[in-house]
Short mmCIF file of C-alpha atoms in Angstrom, two decimals:
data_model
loop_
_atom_site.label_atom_id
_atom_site.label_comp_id
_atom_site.label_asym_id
_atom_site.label_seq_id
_atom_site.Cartn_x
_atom_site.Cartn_y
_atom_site.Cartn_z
CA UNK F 1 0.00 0.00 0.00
CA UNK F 2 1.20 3.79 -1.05
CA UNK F 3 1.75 5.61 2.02
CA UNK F 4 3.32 9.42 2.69
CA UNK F 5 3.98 11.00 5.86
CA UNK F 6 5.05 14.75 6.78
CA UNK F 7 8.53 14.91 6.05
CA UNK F 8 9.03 11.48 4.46
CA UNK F 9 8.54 10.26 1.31
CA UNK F 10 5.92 8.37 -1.19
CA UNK F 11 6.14 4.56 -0.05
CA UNK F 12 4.85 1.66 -2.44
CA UNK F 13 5.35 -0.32 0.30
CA UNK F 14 5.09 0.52 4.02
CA UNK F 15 7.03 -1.26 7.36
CA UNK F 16 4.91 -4.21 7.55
CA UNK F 17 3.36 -4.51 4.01
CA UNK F 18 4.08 -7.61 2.06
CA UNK F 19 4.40 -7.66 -1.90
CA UNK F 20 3.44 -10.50 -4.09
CA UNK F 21 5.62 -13.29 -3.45
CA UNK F 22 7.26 -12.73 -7.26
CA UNK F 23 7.70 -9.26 -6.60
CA UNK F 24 9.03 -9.47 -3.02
CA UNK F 25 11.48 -11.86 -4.63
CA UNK F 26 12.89 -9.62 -7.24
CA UNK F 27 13.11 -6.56 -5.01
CA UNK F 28 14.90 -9.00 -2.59
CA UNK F 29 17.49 -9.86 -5.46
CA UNK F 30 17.54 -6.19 -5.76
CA UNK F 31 18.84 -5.32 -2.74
CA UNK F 32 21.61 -8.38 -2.72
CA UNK F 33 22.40 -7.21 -6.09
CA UNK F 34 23.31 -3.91 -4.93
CA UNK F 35 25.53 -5.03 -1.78
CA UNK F 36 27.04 -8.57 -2.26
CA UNK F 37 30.38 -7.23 -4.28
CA UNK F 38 31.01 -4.26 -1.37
CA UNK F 39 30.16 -6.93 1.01
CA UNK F 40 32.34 -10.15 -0.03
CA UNK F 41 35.44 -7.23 -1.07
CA UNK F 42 36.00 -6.62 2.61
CA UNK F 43 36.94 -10.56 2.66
CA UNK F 44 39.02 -10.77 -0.48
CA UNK F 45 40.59 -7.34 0.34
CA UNK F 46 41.79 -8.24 3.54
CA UNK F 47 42.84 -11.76 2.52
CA UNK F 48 44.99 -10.99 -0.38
CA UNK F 49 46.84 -8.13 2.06
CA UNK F 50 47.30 -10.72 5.21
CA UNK F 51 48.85 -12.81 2.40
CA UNK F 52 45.56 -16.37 2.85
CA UNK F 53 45.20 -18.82 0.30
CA UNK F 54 42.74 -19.08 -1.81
CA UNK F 55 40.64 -21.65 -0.24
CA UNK F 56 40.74 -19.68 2.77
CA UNK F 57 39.98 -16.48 1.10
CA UNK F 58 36.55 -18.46 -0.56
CA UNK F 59 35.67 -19.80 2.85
CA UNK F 60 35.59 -16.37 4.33
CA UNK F 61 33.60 -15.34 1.84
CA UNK F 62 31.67 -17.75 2.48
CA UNK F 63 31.18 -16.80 6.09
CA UNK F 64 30.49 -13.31 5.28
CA UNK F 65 27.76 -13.73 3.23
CA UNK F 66 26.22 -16.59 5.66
CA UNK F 67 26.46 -14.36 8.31
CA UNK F 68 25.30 -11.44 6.60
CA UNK F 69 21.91 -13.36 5.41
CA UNK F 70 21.49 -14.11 9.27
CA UNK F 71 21.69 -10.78 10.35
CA UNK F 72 19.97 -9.35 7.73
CA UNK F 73 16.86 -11.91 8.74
CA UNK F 74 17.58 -11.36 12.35
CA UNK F 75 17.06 -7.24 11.67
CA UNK F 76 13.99 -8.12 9.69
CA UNK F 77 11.89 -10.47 12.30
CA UNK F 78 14.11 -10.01 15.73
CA UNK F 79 14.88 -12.75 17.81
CA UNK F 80 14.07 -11.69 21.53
CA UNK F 81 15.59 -8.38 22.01
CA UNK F 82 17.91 -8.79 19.14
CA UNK F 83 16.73 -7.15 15.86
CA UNK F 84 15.30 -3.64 14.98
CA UNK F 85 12.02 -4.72 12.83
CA UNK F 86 13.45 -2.37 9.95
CA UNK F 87 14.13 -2.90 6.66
CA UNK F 88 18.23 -3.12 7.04
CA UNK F 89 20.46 -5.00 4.72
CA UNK F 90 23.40 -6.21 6.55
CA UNK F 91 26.97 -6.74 5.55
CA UNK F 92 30.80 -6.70 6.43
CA UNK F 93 32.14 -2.82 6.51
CA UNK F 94 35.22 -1.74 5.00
CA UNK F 95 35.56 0.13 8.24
CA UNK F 96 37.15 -2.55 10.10
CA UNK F 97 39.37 -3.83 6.92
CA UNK F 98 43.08 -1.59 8.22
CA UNK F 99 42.65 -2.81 11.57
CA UNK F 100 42.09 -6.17 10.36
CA UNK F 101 44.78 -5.88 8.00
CA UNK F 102 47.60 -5.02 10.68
CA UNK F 103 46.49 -7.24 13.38
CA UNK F 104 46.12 -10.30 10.59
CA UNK F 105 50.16 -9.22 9.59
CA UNK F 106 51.34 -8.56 13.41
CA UNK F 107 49.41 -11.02 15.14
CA UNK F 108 48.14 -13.63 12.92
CA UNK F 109 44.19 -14.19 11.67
CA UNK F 110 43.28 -16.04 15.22
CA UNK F 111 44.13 -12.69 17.08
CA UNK F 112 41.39 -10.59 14.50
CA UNK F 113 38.91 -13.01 15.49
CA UNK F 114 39.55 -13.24 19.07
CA UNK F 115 39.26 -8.91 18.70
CA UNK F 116 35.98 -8.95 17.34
CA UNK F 117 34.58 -11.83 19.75
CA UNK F 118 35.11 -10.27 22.58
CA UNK F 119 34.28 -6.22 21.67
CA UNK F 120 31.63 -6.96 18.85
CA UNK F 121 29.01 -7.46 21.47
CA UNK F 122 30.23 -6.05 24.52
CA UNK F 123 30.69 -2.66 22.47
CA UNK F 124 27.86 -2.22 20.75
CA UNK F 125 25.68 -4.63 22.95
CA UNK F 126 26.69 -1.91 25.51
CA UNK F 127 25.50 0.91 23.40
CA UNK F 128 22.07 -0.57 22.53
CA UNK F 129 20.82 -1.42 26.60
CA UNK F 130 22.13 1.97 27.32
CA UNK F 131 20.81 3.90 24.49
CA UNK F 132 17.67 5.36 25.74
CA UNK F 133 20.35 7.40 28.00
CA UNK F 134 22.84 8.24 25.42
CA UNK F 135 20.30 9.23 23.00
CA UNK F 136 19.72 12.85 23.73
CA UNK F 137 23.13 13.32 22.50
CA UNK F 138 22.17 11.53 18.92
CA UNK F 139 19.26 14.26 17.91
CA UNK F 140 18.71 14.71 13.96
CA UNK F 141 20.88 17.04 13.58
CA UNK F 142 23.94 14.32 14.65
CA UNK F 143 22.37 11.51 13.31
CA UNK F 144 21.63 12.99 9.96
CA UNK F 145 25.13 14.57 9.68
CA UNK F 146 26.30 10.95 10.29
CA UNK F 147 24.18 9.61 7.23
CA UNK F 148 25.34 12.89 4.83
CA UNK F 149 28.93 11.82 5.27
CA UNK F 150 28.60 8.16 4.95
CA UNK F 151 27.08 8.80 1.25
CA UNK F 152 29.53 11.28 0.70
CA UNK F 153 32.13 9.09 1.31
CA UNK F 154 30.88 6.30 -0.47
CA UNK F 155 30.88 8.52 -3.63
CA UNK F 156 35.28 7.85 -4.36
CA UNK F 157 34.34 4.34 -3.81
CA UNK F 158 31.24 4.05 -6.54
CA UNK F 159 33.26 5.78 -8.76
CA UNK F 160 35.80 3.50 -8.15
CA UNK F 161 34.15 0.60 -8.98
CA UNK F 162 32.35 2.23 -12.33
CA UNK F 163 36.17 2.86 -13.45
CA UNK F 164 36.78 -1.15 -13.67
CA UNK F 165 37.98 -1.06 -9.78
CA UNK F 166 41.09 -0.56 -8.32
CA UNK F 167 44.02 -2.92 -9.54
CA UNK F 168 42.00 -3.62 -13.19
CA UNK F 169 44.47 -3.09 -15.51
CA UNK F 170 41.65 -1.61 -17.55
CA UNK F 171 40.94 0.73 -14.79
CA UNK F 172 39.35 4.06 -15.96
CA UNK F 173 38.71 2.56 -19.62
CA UNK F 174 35.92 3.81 -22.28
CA UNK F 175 34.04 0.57 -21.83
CA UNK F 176 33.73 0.76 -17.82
CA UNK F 177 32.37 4.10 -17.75
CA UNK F 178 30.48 3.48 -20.52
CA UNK F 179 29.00 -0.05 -18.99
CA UNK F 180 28.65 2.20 -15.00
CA UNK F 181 26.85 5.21 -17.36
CA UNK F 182 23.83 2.79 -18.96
CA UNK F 183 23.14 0.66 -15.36
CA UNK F 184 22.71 4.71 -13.92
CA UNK F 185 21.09 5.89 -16.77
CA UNK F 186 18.35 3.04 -17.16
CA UNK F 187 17.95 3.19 -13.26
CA UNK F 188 16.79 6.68 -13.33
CA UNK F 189 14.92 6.49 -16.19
CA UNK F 190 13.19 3.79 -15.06
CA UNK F 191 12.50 5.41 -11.52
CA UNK F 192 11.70 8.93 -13.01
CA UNK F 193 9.64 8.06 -16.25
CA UNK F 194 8.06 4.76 -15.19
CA UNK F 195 5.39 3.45 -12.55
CA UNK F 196 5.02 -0.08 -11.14
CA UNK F 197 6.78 -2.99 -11.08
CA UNK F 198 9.28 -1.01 -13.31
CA UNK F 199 10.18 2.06 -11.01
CA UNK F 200 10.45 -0.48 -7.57
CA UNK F 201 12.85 -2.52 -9.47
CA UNK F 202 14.42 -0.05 -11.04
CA UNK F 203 18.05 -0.80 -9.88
CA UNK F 204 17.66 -4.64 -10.89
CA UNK F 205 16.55 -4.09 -14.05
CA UNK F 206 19.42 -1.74 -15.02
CA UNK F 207 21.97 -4.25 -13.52
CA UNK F 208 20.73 -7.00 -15.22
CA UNK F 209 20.92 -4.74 -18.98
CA UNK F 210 24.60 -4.09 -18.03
CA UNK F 211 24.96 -7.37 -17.13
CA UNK F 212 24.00 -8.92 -20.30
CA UNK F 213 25.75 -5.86 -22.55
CA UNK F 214 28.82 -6.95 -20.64
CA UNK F 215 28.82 -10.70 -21.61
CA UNK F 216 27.52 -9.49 -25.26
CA UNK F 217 31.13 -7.47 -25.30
CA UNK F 218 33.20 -10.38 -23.60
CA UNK F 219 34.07 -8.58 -20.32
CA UNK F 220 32.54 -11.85 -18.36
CA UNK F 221 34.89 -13.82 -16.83
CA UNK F 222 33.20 -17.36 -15.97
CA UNK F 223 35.90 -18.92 -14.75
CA UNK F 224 34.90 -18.63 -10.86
CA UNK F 225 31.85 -20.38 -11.54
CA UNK F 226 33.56 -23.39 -12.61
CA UNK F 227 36.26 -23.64 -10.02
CA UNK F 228 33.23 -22.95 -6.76
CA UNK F 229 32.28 -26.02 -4.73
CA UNK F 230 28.16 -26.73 -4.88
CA UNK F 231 28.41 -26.61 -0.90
CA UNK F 232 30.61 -25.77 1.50
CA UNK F 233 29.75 -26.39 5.11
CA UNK F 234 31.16 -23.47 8.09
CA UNK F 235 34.47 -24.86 10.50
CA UNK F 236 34.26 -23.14 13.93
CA UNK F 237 37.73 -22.06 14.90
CA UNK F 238 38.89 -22.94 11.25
CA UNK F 239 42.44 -20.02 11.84
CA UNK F 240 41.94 -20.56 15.69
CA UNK F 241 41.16 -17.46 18.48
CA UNK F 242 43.42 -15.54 20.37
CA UNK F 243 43.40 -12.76 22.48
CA UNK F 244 45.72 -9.65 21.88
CA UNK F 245 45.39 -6.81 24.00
CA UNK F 246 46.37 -4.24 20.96
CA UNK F 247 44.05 -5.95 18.73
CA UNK F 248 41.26 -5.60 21.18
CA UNK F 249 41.19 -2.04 21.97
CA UNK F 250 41.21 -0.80 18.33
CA UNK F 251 38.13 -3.46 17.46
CA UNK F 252 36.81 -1.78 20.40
CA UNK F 253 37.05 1.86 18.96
CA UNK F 254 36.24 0.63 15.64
CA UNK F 255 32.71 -0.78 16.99
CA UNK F 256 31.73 2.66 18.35
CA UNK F 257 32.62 3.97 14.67
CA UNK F 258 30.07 1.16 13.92
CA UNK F 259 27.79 1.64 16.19
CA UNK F 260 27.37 5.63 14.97
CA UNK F 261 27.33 4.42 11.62
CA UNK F 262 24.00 1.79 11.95
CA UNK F 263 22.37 4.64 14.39
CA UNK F 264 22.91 7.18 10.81
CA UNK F 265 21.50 4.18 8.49
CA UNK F 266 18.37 3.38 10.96
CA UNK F 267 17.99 7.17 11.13
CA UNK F 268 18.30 7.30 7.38
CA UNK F 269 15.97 4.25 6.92
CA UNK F 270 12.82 5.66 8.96
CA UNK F 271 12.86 8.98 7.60
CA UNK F 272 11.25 7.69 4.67
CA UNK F 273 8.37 7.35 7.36
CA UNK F 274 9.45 11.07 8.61
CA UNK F 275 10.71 9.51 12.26
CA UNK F 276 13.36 8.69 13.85
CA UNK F 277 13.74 5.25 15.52
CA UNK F 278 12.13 4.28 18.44
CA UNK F 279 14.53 3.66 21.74
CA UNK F 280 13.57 -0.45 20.93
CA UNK F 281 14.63 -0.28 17.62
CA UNK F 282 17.64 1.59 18.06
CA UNK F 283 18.60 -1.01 21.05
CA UNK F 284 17.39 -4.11 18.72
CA UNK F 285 19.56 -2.96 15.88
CA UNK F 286 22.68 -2.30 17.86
CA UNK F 287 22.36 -5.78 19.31
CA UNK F 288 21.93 -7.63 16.19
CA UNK F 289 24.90 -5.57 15.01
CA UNK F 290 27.26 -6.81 17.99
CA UNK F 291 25.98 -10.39 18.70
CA UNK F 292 25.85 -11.75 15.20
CA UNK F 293 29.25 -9.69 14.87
CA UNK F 294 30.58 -11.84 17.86
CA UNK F 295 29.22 -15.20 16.78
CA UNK F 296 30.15 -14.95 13.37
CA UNK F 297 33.43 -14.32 14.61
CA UNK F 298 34.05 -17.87 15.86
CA UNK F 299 33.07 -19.15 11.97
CA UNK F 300 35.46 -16.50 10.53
CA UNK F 301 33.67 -14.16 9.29
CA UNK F 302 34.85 -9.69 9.53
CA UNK F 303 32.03 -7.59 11.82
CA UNK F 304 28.60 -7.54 10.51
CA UNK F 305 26.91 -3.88 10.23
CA UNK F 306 24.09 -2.28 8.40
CA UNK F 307 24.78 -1.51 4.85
CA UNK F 308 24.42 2.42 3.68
CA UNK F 309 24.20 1.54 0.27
CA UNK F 310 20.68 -0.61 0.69
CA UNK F 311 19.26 2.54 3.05
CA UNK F 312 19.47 4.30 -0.65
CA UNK F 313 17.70 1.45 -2.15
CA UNK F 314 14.69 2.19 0.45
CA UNK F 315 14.87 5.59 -0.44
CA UNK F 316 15.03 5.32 -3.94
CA UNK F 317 12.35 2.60 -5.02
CA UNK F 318 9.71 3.97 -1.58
CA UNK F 319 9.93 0.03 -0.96
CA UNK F 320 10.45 -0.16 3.27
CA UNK F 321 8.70 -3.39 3.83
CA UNK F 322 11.18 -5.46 6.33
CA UNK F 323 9.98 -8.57 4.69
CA UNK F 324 11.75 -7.93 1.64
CA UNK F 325 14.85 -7.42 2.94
CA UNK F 326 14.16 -10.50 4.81
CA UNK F 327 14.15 -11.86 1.77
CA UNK F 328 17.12 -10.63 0.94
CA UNK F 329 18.83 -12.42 4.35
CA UNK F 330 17.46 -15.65 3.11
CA UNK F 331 19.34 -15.30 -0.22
CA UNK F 332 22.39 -14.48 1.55
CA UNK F 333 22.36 -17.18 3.74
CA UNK F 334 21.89 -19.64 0.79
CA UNK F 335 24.89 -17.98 -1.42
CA UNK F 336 26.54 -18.09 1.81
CA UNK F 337 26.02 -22.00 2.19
CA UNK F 338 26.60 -22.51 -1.87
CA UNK F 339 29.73 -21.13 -2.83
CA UNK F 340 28.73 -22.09 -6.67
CA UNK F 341 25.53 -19.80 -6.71
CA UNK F 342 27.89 -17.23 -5.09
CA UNK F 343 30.09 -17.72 -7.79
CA UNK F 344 27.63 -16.75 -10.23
CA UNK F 345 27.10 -12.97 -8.90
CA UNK F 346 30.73 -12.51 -8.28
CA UNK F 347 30.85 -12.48 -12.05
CA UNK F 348 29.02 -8.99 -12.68
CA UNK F 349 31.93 -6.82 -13.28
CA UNK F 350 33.01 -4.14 -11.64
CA UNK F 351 31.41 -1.36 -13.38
CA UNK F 352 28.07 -2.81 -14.03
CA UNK F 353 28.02 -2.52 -9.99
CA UNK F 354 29.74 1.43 -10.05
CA UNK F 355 26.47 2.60 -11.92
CA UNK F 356 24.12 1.38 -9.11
CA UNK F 357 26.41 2.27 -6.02
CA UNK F 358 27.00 5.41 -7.06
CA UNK F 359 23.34 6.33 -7.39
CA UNK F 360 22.56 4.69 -3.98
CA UNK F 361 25.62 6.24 -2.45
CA UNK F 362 23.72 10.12 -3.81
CA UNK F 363 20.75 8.49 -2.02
CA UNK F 364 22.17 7.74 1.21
CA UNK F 365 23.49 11.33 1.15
CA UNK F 366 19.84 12.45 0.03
CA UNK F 367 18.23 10.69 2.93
CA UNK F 368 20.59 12.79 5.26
CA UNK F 369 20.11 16.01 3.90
CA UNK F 370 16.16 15.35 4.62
CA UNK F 371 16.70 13.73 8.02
CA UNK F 372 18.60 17.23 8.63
CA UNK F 373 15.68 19.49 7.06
CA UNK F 374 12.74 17.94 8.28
CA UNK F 375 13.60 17.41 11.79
CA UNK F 376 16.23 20.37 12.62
CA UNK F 377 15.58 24.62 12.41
CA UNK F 378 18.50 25.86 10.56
CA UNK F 379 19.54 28.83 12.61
CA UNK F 380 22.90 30.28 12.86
CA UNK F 381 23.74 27.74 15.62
CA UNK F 382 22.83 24.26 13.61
CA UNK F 383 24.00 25.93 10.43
CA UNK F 384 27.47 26.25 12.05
CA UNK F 385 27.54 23.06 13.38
CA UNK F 386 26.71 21.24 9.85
CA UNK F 387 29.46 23.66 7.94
CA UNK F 388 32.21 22.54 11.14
CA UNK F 389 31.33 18.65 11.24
CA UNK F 390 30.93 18.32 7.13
CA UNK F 391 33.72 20.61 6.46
CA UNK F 392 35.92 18.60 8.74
CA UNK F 393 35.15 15.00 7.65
CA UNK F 394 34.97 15.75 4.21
CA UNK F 395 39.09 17.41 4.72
CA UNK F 396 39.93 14.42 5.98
CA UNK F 397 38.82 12.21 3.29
CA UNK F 398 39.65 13.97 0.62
CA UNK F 399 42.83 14.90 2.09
CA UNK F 400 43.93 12.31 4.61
CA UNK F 401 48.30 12.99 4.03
CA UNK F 402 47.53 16.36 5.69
CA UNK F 403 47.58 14.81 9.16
CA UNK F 404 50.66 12.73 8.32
CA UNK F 405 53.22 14.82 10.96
CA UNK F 406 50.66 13.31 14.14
CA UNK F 407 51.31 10.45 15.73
CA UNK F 408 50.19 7.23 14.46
CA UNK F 409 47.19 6.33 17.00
CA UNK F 410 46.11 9.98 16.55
CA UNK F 411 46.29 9.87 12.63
CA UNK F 412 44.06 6.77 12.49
CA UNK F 413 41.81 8.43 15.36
CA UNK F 414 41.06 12.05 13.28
CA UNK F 415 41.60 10.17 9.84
CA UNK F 416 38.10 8.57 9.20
CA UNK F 417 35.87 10.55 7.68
CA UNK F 418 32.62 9.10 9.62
CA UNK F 419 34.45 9.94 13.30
CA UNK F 420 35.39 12.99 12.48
CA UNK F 421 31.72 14.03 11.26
CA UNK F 422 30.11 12.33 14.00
CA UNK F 423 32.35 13.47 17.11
CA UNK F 424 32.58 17.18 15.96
CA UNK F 425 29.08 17.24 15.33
CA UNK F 426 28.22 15.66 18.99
CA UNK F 427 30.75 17.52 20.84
CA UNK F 428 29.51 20.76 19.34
CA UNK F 429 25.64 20.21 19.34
CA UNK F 430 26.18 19.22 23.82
CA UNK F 431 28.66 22.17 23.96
CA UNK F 432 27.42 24.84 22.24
CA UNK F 433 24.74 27.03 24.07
CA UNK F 434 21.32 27.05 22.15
CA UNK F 435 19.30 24.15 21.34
CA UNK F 436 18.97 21.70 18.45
CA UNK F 437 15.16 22.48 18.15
CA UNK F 438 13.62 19.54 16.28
CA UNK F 439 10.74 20.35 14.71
CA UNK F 440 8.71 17.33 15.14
CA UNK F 441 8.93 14.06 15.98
CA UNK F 442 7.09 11.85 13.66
CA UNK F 443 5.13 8.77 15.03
CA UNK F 444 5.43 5.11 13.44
CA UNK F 445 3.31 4.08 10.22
CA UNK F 446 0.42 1.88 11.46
CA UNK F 447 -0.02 -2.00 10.50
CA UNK F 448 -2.40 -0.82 8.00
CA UNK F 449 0.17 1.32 6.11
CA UNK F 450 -1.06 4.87 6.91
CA UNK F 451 0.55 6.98 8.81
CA UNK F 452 -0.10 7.99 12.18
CA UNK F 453 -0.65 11.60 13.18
CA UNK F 454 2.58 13.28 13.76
CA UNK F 455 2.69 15.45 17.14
CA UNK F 456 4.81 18.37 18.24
CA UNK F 457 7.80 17.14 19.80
CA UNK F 458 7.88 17.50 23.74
CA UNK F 459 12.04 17.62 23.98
#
């Protein structure tokens, strides 16, 4: 059912609506489409730098995508406390891939598992119980910065891909941008000119075209298909678990980064609805982020966090119903257990992909922009805060060898983009006399799929 609240957006499909079983299906292909190469990259990235074989580069490939279809499902339906109820695609973040990198050369693979074991829950599982307390200090205004920046930043990387991606020695060639220009051009033509079925899969229907140009011009490799097992079954302990102090503390930090960034995607996520998240659904998500995180640890598989990329996707097609993205989890799962269907998507090249991210990465940035808008009065005070926090992050991305005279641990501190957004905008917003002055706060869509009336906020 088409729903639209205040300060959201027009939604085909609301929270708890559920498509036509064929439809439901594509839109969950849709959404693994648009995630599994960002996803499964962490794995291979990491892998090829820690110097793993190829077997066990595939088997933590494996994992990843296992454990992201779990969390992803978990999200989707809870389990307990454990879960948000949203529509959030889950997946393995490049932000833990230089830590993961340096402890894998220093300390061996056991002691990046052991990390995340013990500080993927106990961080963020910390974060959720507490967060009804902590969340005064995560208003719009923070929140929405968070979700800006995180689509910013994915912006190099999209482009990166829709160049061939780094290391392709046809990187930045006519047919690559050519191949990432028709997947964005059909997927806007699609969404702008079109209604339906056509518009809501918009984004699969354009990879799929670029898809099949690409094998029409020979850029397919097939090989991987041929070389996957049909089924591979998960080894607990398979590089062993061990406990580095080092290791531990920057997993730590890097699950607070985490933690920020699924608070910016949940944020990002409901304002389709024109809300934030409830205090449950904040707490849910946070858990699902740090105990699936934790257990898939043990199978090796890198932290599991929302995906920014698939909040665009929500945004884009007005599709938020949770049981497509559970969906989605399923599909995971089984790619995850069937290393030969995995295969099969690992094919798409490159730039097919660069098309789509980069239009969901503009969409993730989008979202912010409107979480910012509709929920914050842009005085002198907020306006200064957003020009401080975006100016800041976006320095340090663009322009990371400026901080090269500080010490290491402080480099890697002010270096990431995301912190540096999110902690200047949080330490300003608490310091800085004046208020944040939300302008509403929006109340959750019904069962039905229309939305309930939205009431003054009392903060």
């Amino acid at each position: 059912m088409s729903t639209e609240s205040d300060g959201g957006i027009q939604l085909e499909y609301g929270l708890d609506d559920k498509p036509p079983w064929p439809k439901s299906l594509l839109l969950g292909l849709q959404h693994v489409a648009v995630m599994i190469v960002p996803a499964t990259a962490v794995a291979f990235v990491v892998a090829g730098d820690v110097g793993l074989s190829s077997a066990d580069t595939a088997y933590i490939v494996q994992m990843v995508l296992l454990f992201s279809g779990l969390a992803t499902m978990v999200q989707a339906y809870t389990v307990g406390p454990v879960g948000a109820r949203l529509p959030i695609v889950m997946g393995s973040s490049f932000t833990f891939v230089g830590a993961s990198i340096t402890i894998g050369v220093d300390f061996g693979m056991a002691a990046v598992f052991g990390a995340i074991l013990v500080t993927g829950f106990a961080v963020e599982g910390l974060i959720g119980w507490q967060f009804k307390r902590i969340k005064p200090f995560f208003p719009p205004l923070v929140t929405g910065l968070v979700v800006v920046i995180i689509g910013l930043y994915l912006i190099p990387i999209a482009m990166e891909y829709a160049a061939g991606g780094v290391g392709d020695p046809d990187f930045g060639a006519a047919h690559n941008i050519a191949l990432a220009s028709l997947v964005l051009f059909i997927a806007v033509a699609l969404n702008m000119l079109t209604r339906g079925v056509t518009r809501i899969l918009s984004i699969l229907v354009a990879l799929a075209v670029g898809y099949a140009v690409a094998v029409l011009f020979g850029l397919v490799d097939f090989s991987p298909i041929g070389e996957a097992a049909w089924v591979a079954i998960p080894e607990p302990t398979r590089f062993g678990v061990e406990f580095e102090p080092i290791a531990i503390v920057m997993f730590a930090f890097l699950f607070l980064v985490s933690a920020m960034e699924t608070v910016g995607d949940m944020s990002g996520v409901t304002a389709a609805e024109g809300r934030n998240p409830t205090n449950e659904e904040f707490r849910g998500g946070l858990f699902n982020d740090g105990l699936l995180s934790s257990i898939g640890s043990i199978f090796a598989a890198f932290p599991i966090t929302s995906f920014s990329q698939n909040v665009g996707i929500v945004n884009f097609t007005g599709v938020m119903s949770r049981h497509v993205v559970g969906i989605s989890g399923a599909i995971l799962a089984v790619l995850g257990l069937s290393p030969k269907v995995g295969a099969v998507v690992t094919t798409i090249p490159s730039a097919v992909f660069g098309g789509a991210v980069l239009l969901m990465a503009g969409m993730v940035a989008a979202s912010g922009v409107r979480l910012i808008v509709t929920r914050t009065e842009l005085e002198r005070r907020n306006t200064v805060i957003i020009a401080v926090a975006l100016g800041l992050g976006l320095g340090v991305a663009t322009t990371p060898e400026a901080l090269a005279g500080l010490p290491s641990a402080v480099e890697r501190f002010v270096g990431e983009p995301v912190i540096m957004t999110a902690l200047s905008a949080l330490v300003l917003n608490t310091f800085v006399p004046g208020e944040q002055s939300p302008l509403f706060d929006a109340a959750p869509v019904d069962t039905a799929g229309e939305s309930a009336k939205i009431e003054p906020s009392d903060d």
